[in-house]
Coordinates of C-alpha atoms in Angstrom, one line a residue:
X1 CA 0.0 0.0 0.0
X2 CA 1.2 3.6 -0.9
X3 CA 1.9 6.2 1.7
X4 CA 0.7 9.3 0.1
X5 CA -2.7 9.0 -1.1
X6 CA -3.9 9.7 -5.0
X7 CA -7.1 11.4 -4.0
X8 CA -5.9 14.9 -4.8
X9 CA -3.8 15.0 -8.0
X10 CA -0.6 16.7 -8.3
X11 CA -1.0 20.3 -8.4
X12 CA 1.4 23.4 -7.9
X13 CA -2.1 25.2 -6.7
X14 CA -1.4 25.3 -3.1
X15 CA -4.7 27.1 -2.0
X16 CA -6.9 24.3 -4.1
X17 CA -4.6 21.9 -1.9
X18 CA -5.5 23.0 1.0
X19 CA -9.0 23.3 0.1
X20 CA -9.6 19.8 -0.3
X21 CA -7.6 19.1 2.7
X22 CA -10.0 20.8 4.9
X23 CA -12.5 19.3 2.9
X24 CA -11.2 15.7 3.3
X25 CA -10.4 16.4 6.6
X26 CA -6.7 16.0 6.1
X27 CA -3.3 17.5 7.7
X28 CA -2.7 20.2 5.5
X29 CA 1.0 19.0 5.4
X30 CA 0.2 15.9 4.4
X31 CA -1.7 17.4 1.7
X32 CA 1.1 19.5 0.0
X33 CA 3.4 16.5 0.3
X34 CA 1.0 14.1 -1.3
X35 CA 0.1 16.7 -4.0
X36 CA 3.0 19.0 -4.8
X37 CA 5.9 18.3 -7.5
X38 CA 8.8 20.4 -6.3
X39 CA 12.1 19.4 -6.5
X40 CA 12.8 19.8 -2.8
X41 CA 9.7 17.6 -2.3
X42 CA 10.1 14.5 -4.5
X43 CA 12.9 13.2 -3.4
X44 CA 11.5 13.8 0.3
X45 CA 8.3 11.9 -0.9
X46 CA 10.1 9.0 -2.5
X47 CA 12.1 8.3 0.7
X48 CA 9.2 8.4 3.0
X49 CA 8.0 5.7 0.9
X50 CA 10.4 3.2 0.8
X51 CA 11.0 3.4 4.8
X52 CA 7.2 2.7 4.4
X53 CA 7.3 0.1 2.4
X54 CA 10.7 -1.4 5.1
X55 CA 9.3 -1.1 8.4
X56 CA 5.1 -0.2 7.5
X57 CA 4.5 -3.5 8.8
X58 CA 5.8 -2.6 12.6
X59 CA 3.4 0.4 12.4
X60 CA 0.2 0.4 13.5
X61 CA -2.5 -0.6 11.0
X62 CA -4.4 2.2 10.5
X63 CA -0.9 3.9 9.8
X64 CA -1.5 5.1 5.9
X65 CA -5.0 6.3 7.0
X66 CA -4.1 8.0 10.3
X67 CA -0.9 10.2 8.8
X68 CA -3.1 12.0 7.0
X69 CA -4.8 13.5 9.8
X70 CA -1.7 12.9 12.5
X71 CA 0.9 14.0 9.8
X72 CA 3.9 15.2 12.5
X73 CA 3.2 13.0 14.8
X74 CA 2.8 10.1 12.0
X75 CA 5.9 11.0 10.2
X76 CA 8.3 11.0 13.1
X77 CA 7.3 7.6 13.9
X78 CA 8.1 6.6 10.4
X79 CA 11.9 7.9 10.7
X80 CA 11.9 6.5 14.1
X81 CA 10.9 3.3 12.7
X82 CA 13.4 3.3 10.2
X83 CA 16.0 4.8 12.7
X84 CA 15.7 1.9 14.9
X85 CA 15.9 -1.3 12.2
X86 CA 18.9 0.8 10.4
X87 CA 20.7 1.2 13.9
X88 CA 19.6 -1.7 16.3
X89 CA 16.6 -4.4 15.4
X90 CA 12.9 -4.0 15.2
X91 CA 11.4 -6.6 16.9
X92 CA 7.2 -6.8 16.8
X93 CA 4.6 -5.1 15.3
X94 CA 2.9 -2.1 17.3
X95 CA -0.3 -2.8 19.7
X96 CA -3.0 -1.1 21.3
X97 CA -2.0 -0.7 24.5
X98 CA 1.9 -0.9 24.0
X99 CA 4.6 1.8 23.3
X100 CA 5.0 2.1 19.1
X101 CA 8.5 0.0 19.2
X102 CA 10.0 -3.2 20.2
X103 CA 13.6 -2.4 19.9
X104 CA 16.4 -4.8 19.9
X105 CA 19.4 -2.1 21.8
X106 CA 22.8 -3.9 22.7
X107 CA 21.3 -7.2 23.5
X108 CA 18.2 -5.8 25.6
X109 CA 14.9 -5.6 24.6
X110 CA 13.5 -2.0 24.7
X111 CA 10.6 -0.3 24.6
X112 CA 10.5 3.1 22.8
X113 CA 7.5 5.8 22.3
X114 CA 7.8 8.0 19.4
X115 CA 6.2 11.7 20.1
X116 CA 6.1 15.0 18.2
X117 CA 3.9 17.4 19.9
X118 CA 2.5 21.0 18.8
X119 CA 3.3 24.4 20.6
X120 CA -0.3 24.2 22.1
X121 CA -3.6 25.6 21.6
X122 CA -5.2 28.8 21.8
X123 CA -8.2 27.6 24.0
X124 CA -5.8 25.8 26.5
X125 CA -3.8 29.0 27.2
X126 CA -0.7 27.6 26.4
X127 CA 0.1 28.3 22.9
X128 CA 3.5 28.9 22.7
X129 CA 4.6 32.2 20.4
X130 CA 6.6 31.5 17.4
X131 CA 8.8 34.0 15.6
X132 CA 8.4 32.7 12.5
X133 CA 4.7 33.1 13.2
X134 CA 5.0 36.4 14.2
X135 CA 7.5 37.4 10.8
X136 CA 5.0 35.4 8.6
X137 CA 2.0 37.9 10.5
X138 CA 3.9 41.3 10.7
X139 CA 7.3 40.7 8.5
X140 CA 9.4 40.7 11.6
X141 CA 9.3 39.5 15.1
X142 CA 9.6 41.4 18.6
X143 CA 13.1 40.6 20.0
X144 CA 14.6 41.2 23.3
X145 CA 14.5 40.5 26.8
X146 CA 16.1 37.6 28.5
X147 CA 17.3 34.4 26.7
X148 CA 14.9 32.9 28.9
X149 CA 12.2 34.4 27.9
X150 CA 12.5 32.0 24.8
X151 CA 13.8 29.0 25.9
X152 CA 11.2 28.6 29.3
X153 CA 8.1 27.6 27.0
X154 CA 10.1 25.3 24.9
X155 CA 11.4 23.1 28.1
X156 CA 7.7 23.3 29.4
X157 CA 6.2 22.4 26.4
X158 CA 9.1 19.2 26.3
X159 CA 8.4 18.7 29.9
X160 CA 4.7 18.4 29.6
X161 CA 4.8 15.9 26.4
X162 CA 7.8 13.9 28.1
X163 CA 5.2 13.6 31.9
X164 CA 1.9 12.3 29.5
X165 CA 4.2 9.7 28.3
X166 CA 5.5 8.9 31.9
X167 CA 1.6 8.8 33.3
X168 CA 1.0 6.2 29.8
X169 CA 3.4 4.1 30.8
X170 CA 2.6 3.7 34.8
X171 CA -0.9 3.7 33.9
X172 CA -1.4 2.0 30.8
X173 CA 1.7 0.2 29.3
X174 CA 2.9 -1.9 32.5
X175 CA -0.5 -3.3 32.7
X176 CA -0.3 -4.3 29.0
X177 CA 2.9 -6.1 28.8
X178 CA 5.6 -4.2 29.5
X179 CA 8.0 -6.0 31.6
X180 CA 9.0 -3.8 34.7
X181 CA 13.1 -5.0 33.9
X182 CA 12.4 -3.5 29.6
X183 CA 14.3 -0.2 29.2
X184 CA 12.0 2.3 28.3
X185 CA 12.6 5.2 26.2
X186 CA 10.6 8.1 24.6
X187 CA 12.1 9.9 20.9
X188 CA 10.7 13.2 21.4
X189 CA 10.8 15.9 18.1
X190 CA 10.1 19.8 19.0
X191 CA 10.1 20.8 15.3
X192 CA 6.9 22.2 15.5
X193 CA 7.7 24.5 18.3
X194 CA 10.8 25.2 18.8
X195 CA 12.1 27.8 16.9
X196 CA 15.5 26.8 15.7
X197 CA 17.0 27.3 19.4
X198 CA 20.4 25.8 20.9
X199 CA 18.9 22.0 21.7
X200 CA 21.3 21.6 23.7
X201 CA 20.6 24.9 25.8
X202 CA 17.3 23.2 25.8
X203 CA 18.4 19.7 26.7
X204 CA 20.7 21.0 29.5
X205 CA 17.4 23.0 31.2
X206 CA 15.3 20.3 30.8
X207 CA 17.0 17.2 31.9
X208 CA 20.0 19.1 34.6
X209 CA 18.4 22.2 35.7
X210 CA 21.3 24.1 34.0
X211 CA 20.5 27.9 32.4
X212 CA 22.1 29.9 30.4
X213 CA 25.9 30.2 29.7
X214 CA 27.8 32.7 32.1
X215 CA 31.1 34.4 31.5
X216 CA 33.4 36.3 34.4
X217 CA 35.4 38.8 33.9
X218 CA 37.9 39.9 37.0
X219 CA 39.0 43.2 35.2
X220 CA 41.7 43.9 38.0
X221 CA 44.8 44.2 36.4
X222 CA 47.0 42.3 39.1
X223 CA 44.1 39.6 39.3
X224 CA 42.7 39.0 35.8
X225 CA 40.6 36.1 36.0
X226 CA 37.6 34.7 33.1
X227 CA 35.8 31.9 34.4
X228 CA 32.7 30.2 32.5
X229 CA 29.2 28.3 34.0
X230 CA 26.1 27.9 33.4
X231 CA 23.7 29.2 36.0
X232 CA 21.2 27.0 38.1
X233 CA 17.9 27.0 36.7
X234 CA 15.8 24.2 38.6
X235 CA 12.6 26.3 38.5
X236 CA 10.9 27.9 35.1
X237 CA 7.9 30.0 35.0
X238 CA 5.1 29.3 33.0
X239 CA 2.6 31.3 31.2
X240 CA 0.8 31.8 34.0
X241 CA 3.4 32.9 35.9
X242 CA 3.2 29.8 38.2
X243 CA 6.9 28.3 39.1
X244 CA 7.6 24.7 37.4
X245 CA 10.6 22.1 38.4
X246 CA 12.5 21.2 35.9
X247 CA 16.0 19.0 35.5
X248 CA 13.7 16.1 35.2
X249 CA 17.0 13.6 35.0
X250 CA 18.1 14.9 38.2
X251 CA 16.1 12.9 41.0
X252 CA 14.6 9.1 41.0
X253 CA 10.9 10.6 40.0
X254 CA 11.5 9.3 36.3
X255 CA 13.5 6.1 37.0
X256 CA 11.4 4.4 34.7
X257 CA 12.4 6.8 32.0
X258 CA 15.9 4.9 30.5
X259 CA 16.7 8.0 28.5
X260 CA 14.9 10.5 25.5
X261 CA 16.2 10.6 21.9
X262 CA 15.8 14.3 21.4
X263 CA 15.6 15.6 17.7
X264 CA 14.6 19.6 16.2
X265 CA 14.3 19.0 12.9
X266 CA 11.4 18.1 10.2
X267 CA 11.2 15.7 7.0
X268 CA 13.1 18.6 4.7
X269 CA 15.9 18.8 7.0
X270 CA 16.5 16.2 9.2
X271 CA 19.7 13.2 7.4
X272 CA 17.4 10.8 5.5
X273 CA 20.4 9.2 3.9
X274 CA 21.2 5.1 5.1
X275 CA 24.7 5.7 6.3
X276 CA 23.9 9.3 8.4
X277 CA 20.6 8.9 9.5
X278 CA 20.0 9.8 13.0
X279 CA 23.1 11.6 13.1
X280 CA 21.9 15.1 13.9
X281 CA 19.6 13.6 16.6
X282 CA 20.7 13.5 20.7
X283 CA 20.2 10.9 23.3
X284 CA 20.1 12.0 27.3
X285 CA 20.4 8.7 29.5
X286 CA 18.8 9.2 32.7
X287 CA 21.4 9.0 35.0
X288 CA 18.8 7.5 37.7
X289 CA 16.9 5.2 35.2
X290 CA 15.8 1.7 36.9
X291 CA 16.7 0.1 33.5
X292 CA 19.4 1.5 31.7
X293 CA 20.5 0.7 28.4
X294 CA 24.4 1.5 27.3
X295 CA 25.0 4.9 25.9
X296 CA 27.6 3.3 24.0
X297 CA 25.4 2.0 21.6
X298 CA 23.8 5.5 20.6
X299 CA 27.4 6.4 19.1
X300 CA 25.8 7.7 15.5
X301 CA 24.8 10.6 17.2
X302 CA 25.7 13.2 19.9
X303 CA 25.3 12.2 23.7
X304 CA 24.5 14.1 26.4
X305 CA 24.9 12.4 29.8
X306 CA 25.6 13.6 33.7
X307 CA 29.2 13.1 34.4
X308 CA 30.1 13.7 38.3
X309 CA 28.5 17.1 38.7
X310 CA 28.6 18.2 35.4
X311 CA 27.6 17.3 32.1
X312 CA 29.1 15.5 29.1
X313 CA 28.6 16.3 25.5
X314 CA 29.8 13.7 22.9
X315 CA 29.3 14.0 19.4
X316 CA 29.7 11.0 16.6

């Protein structure tokens, strides 16, 4: 079965594409993907479809039918998918009730949940604001104020999407199947929200507490001294102005958590290609995981793990 449906023919029209995407009650990206030609898009289209046609049949299988109304979250899975059999070893087809992978990682069996959440909605409140938004609205974007003013939302909006698949697996997946001793891991994208930031300024917040990048100067001439940290940030503010923990790997709450494979980018610019993919990705062990898997065999792409009281960055 093909990935991209025939239903709307190809077209260079994109308002009659979007059209009969809201009329079909499709994911407007889907739509364009399906339906446009480009030269930037072909290629992305063709490769989408032959990781479908390799690992479709460890999807779920209303996969082709759901992407085009889930496209984000749908296509993530898909590279995860083919991530995970180009890297380690699929292992079973997805069920209700379970995580979306059975992973083969270093000899252990793992359990991984792909997710790719939105920057919110209006009616919740919690809609983050994007510049590109804002430069698409009024051709250019209110800067200023502090760093993080920008980067707070983002590791709240992680940290919320990261706890709903913590509750799932207490709740749900444990009674399902999932073995207490299985590593369990969650590939998280932010594409859709984060704004081309530093991910590792945003990994460092979110999973160690750690802000923004200090330099010292000592400008006494007998005494000149430059030192450089990171200040402590365990606490963010949300948008309601209500104070919010954060260095979720820093404490036993998320033992069950094994580690997050962290990624910013979408379809058009993340590595497709078989020898590099998952390169520009990042995996964060959790330091305090009940099961842990070896960071060792994430070496394709850059790790960020707790290393005494500090932090250690390696890239492939």
């Amino acid at each position: 079965m093909a990935l991209f449906s025939e239903e709307i023919s190809i077209s260079e029209d994109r308002a009659f594409i979007k059209s009969c995407a809201v009329e079909l009650g499709w994911d407007v990206s889907y739509a364009m993907l399906a339906s446009l030609n480009y030269d930037r898009i072909v290629p992305v289209k063709a490769m989408a479809e032959s990781w479908f046609s390799e690992v479709g049949s460890y999807l779920d299988r209303q996969f082709s039918e759901r992407i085009k109304r889930e496209f984000h979250q749908r296509i993530w899975e898909l590279y995860c998918g083919k991530l995970f059999n180009t890297r380690f070893s699929l292992l079973n087809k997805s069920e209700n009730g379970l995580p979306d992978f059975k992973v083969l990682i270093g000899g252990k069996e793992a359990w991984v949940e792909a997710t790719s959440p939105d920057n919110g909605s209006e009616e919740s409140g919690n809609r983050l604001r994007l510049i590109r938004e804002e430069v698409a609205k009024n051709g250019s974007a209110s800067y200023g104020g502090l760093i993080s003013d920008q980067t707070d939302p983002v590791v709240l909006r992680l940290k919320t999407a990261i706890q709903q698949k913590y509750l799932k697996y207490n709740t749900g997946y444990l009674r399902n199947g999932v073995k207490n001793g299985d590593p369990f891991i969650i590939a998280i994208n932010s594409h859709l929200f984060d704004d081309e930031m530093d991910p590792v300024q945003v990994i460092l917040q979110l999973f160690f507490g750690m802000g923004n990048q200090v330099v010292f100067f000592n400008r006494d001439p007998e005494n000149v001294e430059t030192s450089v940290f990171r200040e402590e940030r365990a606490e963010v503010k949300s948008l309601k102005g209500d104070a919010v923990k954060v260095g979720i790997f820093q404490s036993e709450e998320y033992e069950c958590i094994s580690g997050v494979i962290f990624a910013t980018k979408d379809l058009y610019n993340i590595n497709m290609s078989e020898e590099e993919i998952g390169s520009d990705t990042f995996f964060v062990p959790n330091p305090f995981a009940r099961n842990k898997v070896a960071i060792g065999d994430f070496s394709y792409c850059t790790r960020v793990a707790a290393d005494g009281d500090g932090v250690k960055l390696e890239r492939p």
